[in-house]
């Protein structure tokens, strides 16, 4: 029996059908080592492009980065075999956006970006270690809980976006609100950070399962794509949490 108990994930890039019917004996197979190497390449590309917009204080590329990244994400999801080409470009565009956003946060709160980046990679490393040593296991109940929480957060975010079109953003998303740094607001952001972090465990499980099932080589890049989606979300949520904590000073 396969020890990976289900295909469920909170990551929209890794759904229950992601790795079904993709095995092909005529092509090279996906490996964990190959996925790790490609993850490092993607992160280097992302960090280089982010460093460019951050060091230049260029915030004009934020929307370009996110819109282009979103389009590339959709293409990658529906055309997984294109992922060796779309994912590196996705990483570059997302880096442009993250660099601009990071500059905005850094201009308001000194050293917040360095702290957020350190925490993001520390959480990534700690959870990878916990997963490989079986300290954390992606059981059926674990997956169900993370999936439900992630879906709930997504729905709440969607509602808040709709509300912002007709009135002021909700206080927990509005830096100008007196309640932005309230304990309730900080508690919510902390909860989101925890759920985003736990999604990494599901990503690790999906990648390992794909390698075990003999997925084609291009799925290494698709696994990288899933990790990037979660890491970008986690980094942005940590930035928001740190901003709220700093606003209380």
mmCIF file of C-alpha atoms in Angstrom:
data_model
loop_
_atom_site.group_PDB
_atom_site.id
_atom_site.type_symbol
_atom_site.label_atom_id
_atom_site.label_comp_id
_atom_site.label_asym_id
_atom_site.label_seq_id
_atom_site.Cartn_x
_atom_site.Cartn_y
_atom_site.Cartn_z
ATOM 1 C CA UNK A 1 0.000 0.000 0.000
ATOM 2 C CA UNK A 2 1.272 3.448 -0.883
ATOM 3 C CA UNK A 3 2.220 5.268 2.302
ATOM 4 C CA UNK A 4 1.058 8.558 0.772
ATOM 5 C CA UNK A 5 -2.518 8.332 1.933
ATOM 6 C CA UNK A 6 -4.172 10.846 -0.377
ATOM 7 C CA UNK A 7 -3.639 13.338 -3.157
ATOM 8 C CA UNK A 8 -5.101 16.236 -1.161
ATOM 9 C CA UNK A 9 -3.184 19.491 -0.845
ATOM 10 C CA UNK A 10 -3.956 23.110 -0.063
ATOM 11 C CA UNK A 11 -1.596 24.192 -2.825
ATOM 12 C CA UNK A 12 -3.587 25.004 -5.997
ATOM 13 C CA UNK A 13 -0.624 23.869 -8.087
ATOM 14 C CA UNK A 14 -0.718 20.412 -6.521
ATOM 15 C CA UNK A 15 -4.239 19.019 -6.665
ATOM 16 C CA UNK A 16 -5.410 15.443 -6.246
ATOM 17 C CA UNK A 17 -5.049 14.817 -10.002
ATOM 18 C CA UNK A 18 -1.616 16.394 -10.448
ATOM 19 C CA UNK A 19 0.429 13.207 -10.547
ATOM 20 C CA UNK A 20 -2.180 10.802 -11.911
ATOM 21 C CA UNK A 21 -1.560 9.125 -15.251
ATOM 22 C CA UNK A 22 1.742 10.899 -15.897
ATOM 23 C CA UNK A 23 4.081 7.921 -15.789
ATOM 24 C CA UNK A 24 5.794 7.263 -19.118
ATOM 25 C CA UNK A 25 8.330 4.449 -19.469
ATOM 26 C CA UNK A 26 9.790 6.041 -22.608
ATOM 27 C CA UNK A 27 11.199 9.131 -20.868
ATOM 28 C CA UNK A 28 13.637 9.856 -18.055
ATOM 29 C CA UNK A 29 12.173 9.682 -14.581
ATOM 30 C CA UNK A 30 11.745 12.347 -11.957
ATOM 31 C CA UNK A 31 14.118 12.111 -8.979
ATOM 32 C CA UNK A 32 14.280 13.874 -5.625
ATOM 33 C CA UNK A 33 17.865 14.948 -6.308
ATOM 34 C CA UNK A 34 16.853 16.488 -9.614
ATOM 35 C CA UNK A 35 13.992 18.361 -7.950
ATOM 36 C CA UNK A 36 16.318 19.696 -5.252
ATOM 37 C CA UNK A 37 18.836 20.926 -7.837
ATOM 38 C CA UNK A 38 16.136 22.635 -9.888
ATOM 39 C CA UNK A 39 14.679 24.210 -6.738
ATOM 40 C CA UNK A 40 18.056 25.816 -6.072
ATOM 41 C CA UNK A 41 18.185 27.157 -9.651
ATOM 42 C CA UNK A 42 14.672 28.611 -9.389
ATOM 43 C CA UNK A 43 15.423 30.239 -6.034
ATOM 44 C CA UNK A 44 18.618 31.802 -7.393
ATOM 45 C CA UNK A 45 16.683 33.245 -10.343
ATOM 46 C CA UNK A 46 13.983 34.567 -8.003
ATOM 47 C CA UNK A 47 16.494 36.108 -5.595
ATOM 48 C CA UNK A 48 18.483 37.749 -8.405
ATOM 49 C CA UNK A 49 15.423 39.418 -9.930
ATOM 50 C CA UNK A 50 14.146 40.395 -6.480
ATOM 51 C CA UNK A 51 17.526 41.922 -5.632
ATOM 52 C CA UNK A 52 17.357 44.010 -8.806
ATOM 53 C CA UNK A 53 14.029 45.701 -8.003
ATOM 54 C CA UNK A 54 14.793 45.912 -4.278
ATOM 55 C CA UNK A 55 18.210 47.529 -4.669
ATOM 56 C CA UNK A 56 16.870 50.006 -7.214
ATOM 57 C CA UNK A 57 13.707 50.741 -5.252
ATOM 58 C CA UNK A 58 11.725 49.914 -8.376
ATOM 59 C CA UNK A 59 8.086 49.409 -7.409
ATOM 60 C CA UNK A 60 6.749 49.940 -10.933
ATOM 61 C CA UNK A 61 7.379 46.294 -11.802
ATOM 62 C CA UNK A 62 5.239 44.851 -9.012
ATOM 63 C CA UNK A 63 2.076 44.504 -11.066
ATOM 64 C CA UNK A 64 3.976 43.364 -14.152
ATOM 65 C CA UNK A 65 5.641 40.667 -12.091
ATOM 66 C CA UNK A 66 2.438 39.416 -10.487
ATOM 67 C CA UNK A 67 0.326 39.528 -13.658
ATOM 68 C CA UNK A 68 2.986 37.822 -15.786
ATOM 69 C CA UNK A 69 3.591 35.354 -12.979
ATOM 70 C CA UNK A 70 -0.115 34.570 -12.744
ATOM 71 C CA UNK A 71 -0.360 33.947 -16.491
ATOM 72 C CA UNK A 72 2.710 31.705 -16.397
ATOM 73 C CA UNK A 73 1.262 29.856 -13.407
ATOM 74 C CA UNK A 74 -1.928 29.088 -15.322
ATOM 75 C CA UNK A 75 0.065 27.908 -18.344
ATOM 76 C CA UNK A 76 2.205 25.702 -16.098
ATOM 77 C CA UNK A 77 -0.811 24.143 -14.390
ATOM 78 C CA UNK A 78 -2.557 23.276 -17.654
ATOM 79 C CA UNK A 79 0.605 22.442 -19.616
ATOM 80 C CA UNK A 80 2.822 20.653 -17.123
ATOM 81 C CA UNK A 81 5.181 19.453 -19.870
ATOM 82 C CA UNK A 82 6.094 23.103 -20.483
ATOM 83 C CA UNK A 83 7.220 23.592 -16.873
ATOM 84 C CA UNK A 84 10.989 23.360 -17.661
ATOM 85 C CA UNK A 85 10.506 26.609 -19.602
ATOM 86 C CA UNK A 86 7.679 28.371 -17.755
ATOM 87 C CA UNK A 87 8.840 27.821 -14.173
ATOM 88 C CA UNK A 88 12.246 29.581 -14.455
ATOM 89 C CA UNK A 89 10.522 32.549 -16.127
ATOM 90 C CA UNK A 90 7.807 32.446 -13.453
ATOM 91 C CA UNK A 91 10.506 32.649 -10.779
ATOM 92 C CA UNK A 92 12.048 35.716 -12.447
ATOM 93 C CA UNK A 93 8.759 37.618 -12.722
ATOM 94 C CA UNK A 94 7.697 36.750 -9.172
ATOM 95 C CA UNK A 95 11.100 37.949 -8.003
ATOM 96 C CA UNK A 96 10.546 41.317 -9.677
ATOM 97 C CA UNK A 97 7.258 41.681 -7.794
ATOM 98 C CA UNK A 98 8.631 40.487 -4.461
ATOM 99 C CA UNK A 99 11.606 42.828 -4.702
ATOM 100 C CA UNK A 100 9.322 45.831 -5.168
ATOM 101 C CA UNK A 101 7.023 44.812 -2.329
ATOM 102 C CA UNK A 102 10.005 44.148 -0.089
ATOM 103 C CA UNK A 103 11.330 47.650 -0.804
ATOM 104 C CA UNK A 104 8.006 49.161 0.300
ATOM 105 C CA UNK A 105 8.067 47.223 3.581
ATOM 106 C CA UNK A 106 11.742 47.979 4.175
ATOM 107 C CA UNK A 107 11.153 51.709 3.687
ATOM 108 C CA UNK A 108 8.654 51.582 6.561
ATOM 109 C CA UNK A 109 10.269 49.028 8.865
ATOM 110 C CA UNK A 110 14.068 48.713 8.923
ATOM 111 C CA UNK A 111 15.527 45.188 8.499
ATOM 112 C CA UNK A 112 12.067 43.615 8.125
ATOM 113 C CA UNK A 113 12.941 42.046 4.750
ATOM 114 C CA UNK A 114 16.111 40.389 6.013
ATOM 115 C CA UNK A 115 14.193 38.952 8.970
ATOM 116 C CA UNK A 116 11.319 37.731 6.794
ATOM 117 C CA UNK A 117 13.676 36.037 4.322
ATOM 118 C CA UNK A 118 15.614 34.389 7.157
ATOM 119 C CA UNK A 119 12.421 33.106 8.783
ATOM 120 C CA UNK A 120 11.063 31.816 5.452
ATOM 121 C CA UNK A 121 14.143 29.744 4.663
ATOM 122 C CA UNK A 122 14.481 28.643 8.286
ATOM 123 C CA UNK A 123 10.914 27.329 8.287
ATOM 124 C CA UNK A 124 11.519 25.630 4.946
ATOM 125 C CA UNK A 125 14.643 23.892 6.243
ATOM 126 C CA UNK A 126 13.097 22.935 9.584
ATOM 127 C CA UNK A 127 9.983 21.424 8.013
ATOM 128 C CA UNK A 128 12.005 19.562 5.391
ATOM 129 C CA UNK A 129 14.097 18.062 8.199
ATOM 130 C CA UNK A 130 10.965 17.227 10.206
ATOM 131 C CA UNK A 131 9.381 15.570 7.178
ATOM 132 C CA UNK A 132 12.452 13.500 6.244
ATOM 133 C CA UNK A 133 12.957 12.336 9.840
ATOM 134 C CA UNK A 134 9.235 11.485 10.210
ATOM 135 C CA UNK A 135 8.745 13.984 13.026
ATOM 136 C CA UNK A 136 5.839 15.301 10.957
ATOM 137 C CA UNK A 137 3.870 12.822 8.864
ATOM 138 C CA UNK A 138 1.457 13.777 6.103
ATOM 139 C CA UNK A 139 -1.381 11.584 7.349
ATOM 140 C CA UNK A 140 -4.905 11.716 5.968
ATOM 141 C CA UNK A 141 -6.176 13.797 8.907
ATOM 142 C CA UNK A 142 -3.191 16.147 8.629
ATOM 143 C CA UNK A 143 -3.856 16.720 4.932
ATOM 144 C CA UNK A 144 -7.567 17.211 5.510
ATOM 145 C CA UNK A 145 -6.939 19.793 8.245
ATOM 146 C CA UNK A 146 -4.396 21.793 6.236
ATOM 147 C CA UNK A 147 -6.579 21.660 3.127
ATOM 148 C CA UNK A 148 -9.653 22.897 5.016
ATOM 149 C CA UNK A 149 -7.723 25.708 6.702
ATOM 150 C CA UNK A 150 -6.100 26.794 3.431
ATOM 151 C CA UNK A 151 -9.441 26.811 1.631
ATOM 152 C CA UNK A 152 -10.969 28.853 4.437
ATOM 153 C CA UNK A 153 -8.153 31.414 4.255
ATOM 154 C CA UNK A 154 -8.528 31.645 0.468
ATOM 155 C CA UNK A 155 -12.267 32.288 0.766
ATOM 156 C CA UNK A 156 -11.702 34.919 3.452
ATOM 157 C CA UNK A 157 -9.090 36.661 1.290
ATOM 158 C CA UNK A 158 -11.441 36.630 -1.690
ATOM 159 C CA UNK A 159 -14.235 38.182 0.389
ATOM 160 C CA UNK A 160 -11.864 40.846 1.716
ATOM 161 C CA UNK A 161 -10.809 41.745 -1.838
ATOM 162 C CA UNK A 162 -14.438 42.159 -2.889
ATOM 163 C CA UNK A 163 -15.128 44.326 0.167
ATOM 164 C CA UNK A 164 -12.126 46.544 -0.633
ATOM 165 C CA UNK A 165 -13.707 47.408 -3.998
ATOM 166 C CA UNK A 166 -16.659 49.064 -2.250
ATOM 167 C CA UNK A 167 -15.195 50.352 1.021
ATOM 168 C CA UNK A 168 -12.044 50.530 3.105
ATOM 169 C CA UNK A 169 -10.044 47.277 3.349
ATOM 170 C CA UNK A 170 -10.631 45.181 6.448
ATOM 171 C CA UNK A 171 -8.545 46.447 9.405
ATOM 172 C CA UNK A 172 -6.284 43.359 9.411
ATOM 173 C CA UNK A 173 -5.237 44.209 5.828
ATOM 174 C CA UNK A 174 -5.147 47.999 6.175
ATOM 175 C CA UNK A 175 -1.842 49.404 7.518
ATOM 176 C CA UNK A 176 -3.560 52.757 8.104
ATOM 177 C CA UNK A 177 -6.136 51.239 10.439
ATOM 178 C CA UNK A 178 -5.635 51.602 14.220
ATOM 179 C CA UNK A 179 -6.508 47.900 14.500
ATOM 180 C CA UNK A 180 -3.817 46.776 12.057
ATOM 181 C CA UNK A 181 -1.444 45.877 14.868
ATOM 182 C CA UNK A 182 -4.092 44.597 17.270
ATOM 183 C CA UNK A 183 -3.677 41.237 18.989
ATOM 184 C CA UNK A 184 -6.534 39.811 16.925
ATOM 185 C CA UNK A 185 -4.922 40.981 13.684
ATOM 186 C CA UNK A 186 -1.533 39.592 14.710
ATOM 187 C CA UNK A 187 -3.159 36.333 15.773
ATOM 188 C CA UNK A 188 -4.802 35.964 12.375
ATOM 189 C CA UNK A 189 -1.526 36.575 10.535
ATOM 190 C CA UNK A 190 0.259 34.093 12.797
ATOM 191 C CA UNK A 191 -2.399 31.489 12.004
ATOM 192 C CA UNK A 192 -1.966 32.097 8.261
ATOM 193 C CA UNK A 193 1.817 31.768 8.576
ATOM 194 C CA UNK A 194 1.395 28.421 10.346
ATOM 195 C CA UNK A 195 -0.977 27.099 7.668
ATOM 196 C CA UNK A 196 1.268 28.325 4.846
ATOM 197 C CA UNK A 197 4.192 26.585 6.543
ATOM 198 C CA UNK A 198 2.306 23.302 6.891
ATOM 199 C CA UNK A 199 1.510 23.394 3.186
ATOM 200 C CA UNK A 200 5.224 22.833 2.634
ATOM 201 C CA UNK A 201 4.866 19.401 4.236
ATOM 202 C CA UNK A 202 2.155 18.531 1.723
ATOM 203 C CA UNK A 203 4.375 19.791 -1.102
ATOM 204 C CA UNK A 204 7.229 17.552 0.083
ATOM 205 C CA UNK A 205 4.848 14.597 0.190
ATOM 206 C CA UNK A 206 3.545 15.216 -3.332
ATOM 207 C CA UNK A 207 7.054 15.528 -4.768
ATOM 208 C CA UNK A 208 8.212 12.345 -3.060
ATOM 209 C CA UNK A 209 5.134 10.504 -4.286
ATOM 210 C CA UNK A 210 5.693 11.658 -7.861
ATOM 211 C CA UNK A 211 9.283 10.413 -7.784
ATOM 212 C CA UNK A 212 8.179 7.060 -6.342
ATOM 213 C CA UNK A 213 5.516 6.669 -9.024
ATOM 214 C CA UNK A 214 7.975 7.217 -11.874
ATOM 215 C CA UNK A 215 6.783 10.629 -13.042
ATOM 216 C CA UNK A 216 8.508 11.992 -16.177
ATOM 217 C CA UNK A 217 11.548 14.207 -15.800
ATOM 218 C CA UNK A 218 9.714 17.475 -16.518
ATOM 219 C CA UNK A 219 7.691 16.963 -13.334
ATOM 220 C CA UNK A 220 10.790 17.947 -11.360
ATOM 221 C CA UNK A 221 10.196 21.506 -12.553
ATOM 222 C CA UNK A 222 6.508 21.209 -11.777
ATOM 223 C CA UNK A 223 7.376 20.127 -8.241
ATOM 224 C CA UNK A 224 9.605 23.208 -8.000
ATOM 225 C CA UNK A 225 6.662 25.314 -9.141
ATOM 226 C CA UNK A 226 4.515 23.973 -6.306
ATOM 227 C CA UNK A 227 7.211 24.797 -3.772
ATOM 228 C CA UNK A 228 7.652 28.325 -5.157
ATOM 229 C CA UNK A 229 3.930 29.032 -4.848
ATOM 230 C CA UNK A 230 3.985 28.063 -1.170
ATOM 231 C CA UNK A 231 7.270 29.814 -0.360
ATOM 232 C CA UNK A 232 6.134 33.085 -1.963
ATOM 233 C CA UNK A 233 2.873 32.947 0.002
ATOM 234 C CA UNK A 234 4.764 32.179 3.214
ATOM 235 C CA UNK A 235 7.242 35.023 2.704
ATOM 236 C CA UNK A 236 4.503 37.586 2.050
ATOM 237 C CA UNK A 237 2.551 36.480 5.115
ATOM 238 C CA UNK A 238 5.649 36.675 7.305
ATOM 239 C CA UNK A 239 6.288 40.190 5.983
ATOM 240 C CA UNK A 240 2.739 41.179 6.925
ATOM 241 C CA UNK A 241 3.054 39.604 10.372
ATOM 242 C CA UNK A 242 6.340 41.394 11.090
ATOM 243 C CA UNK A 243 4.862 44.679 9.880
ATOM 244 C CA UNK A 244 1.995 44.297 12.338
ATOM 245 C CA UNK A 245 4.380 43.521 15.172
ATOM 246 C CA UNK A 246 6.518 46.537 14.311
ATOM 247 C CA UNK A 247 3.464 48.802 14.166
ATOM 248 C CA UNK A 248 2.875 48.188 17.885
ATOM 249 C CA UNK A 249 6.167 49.792 18.862
#
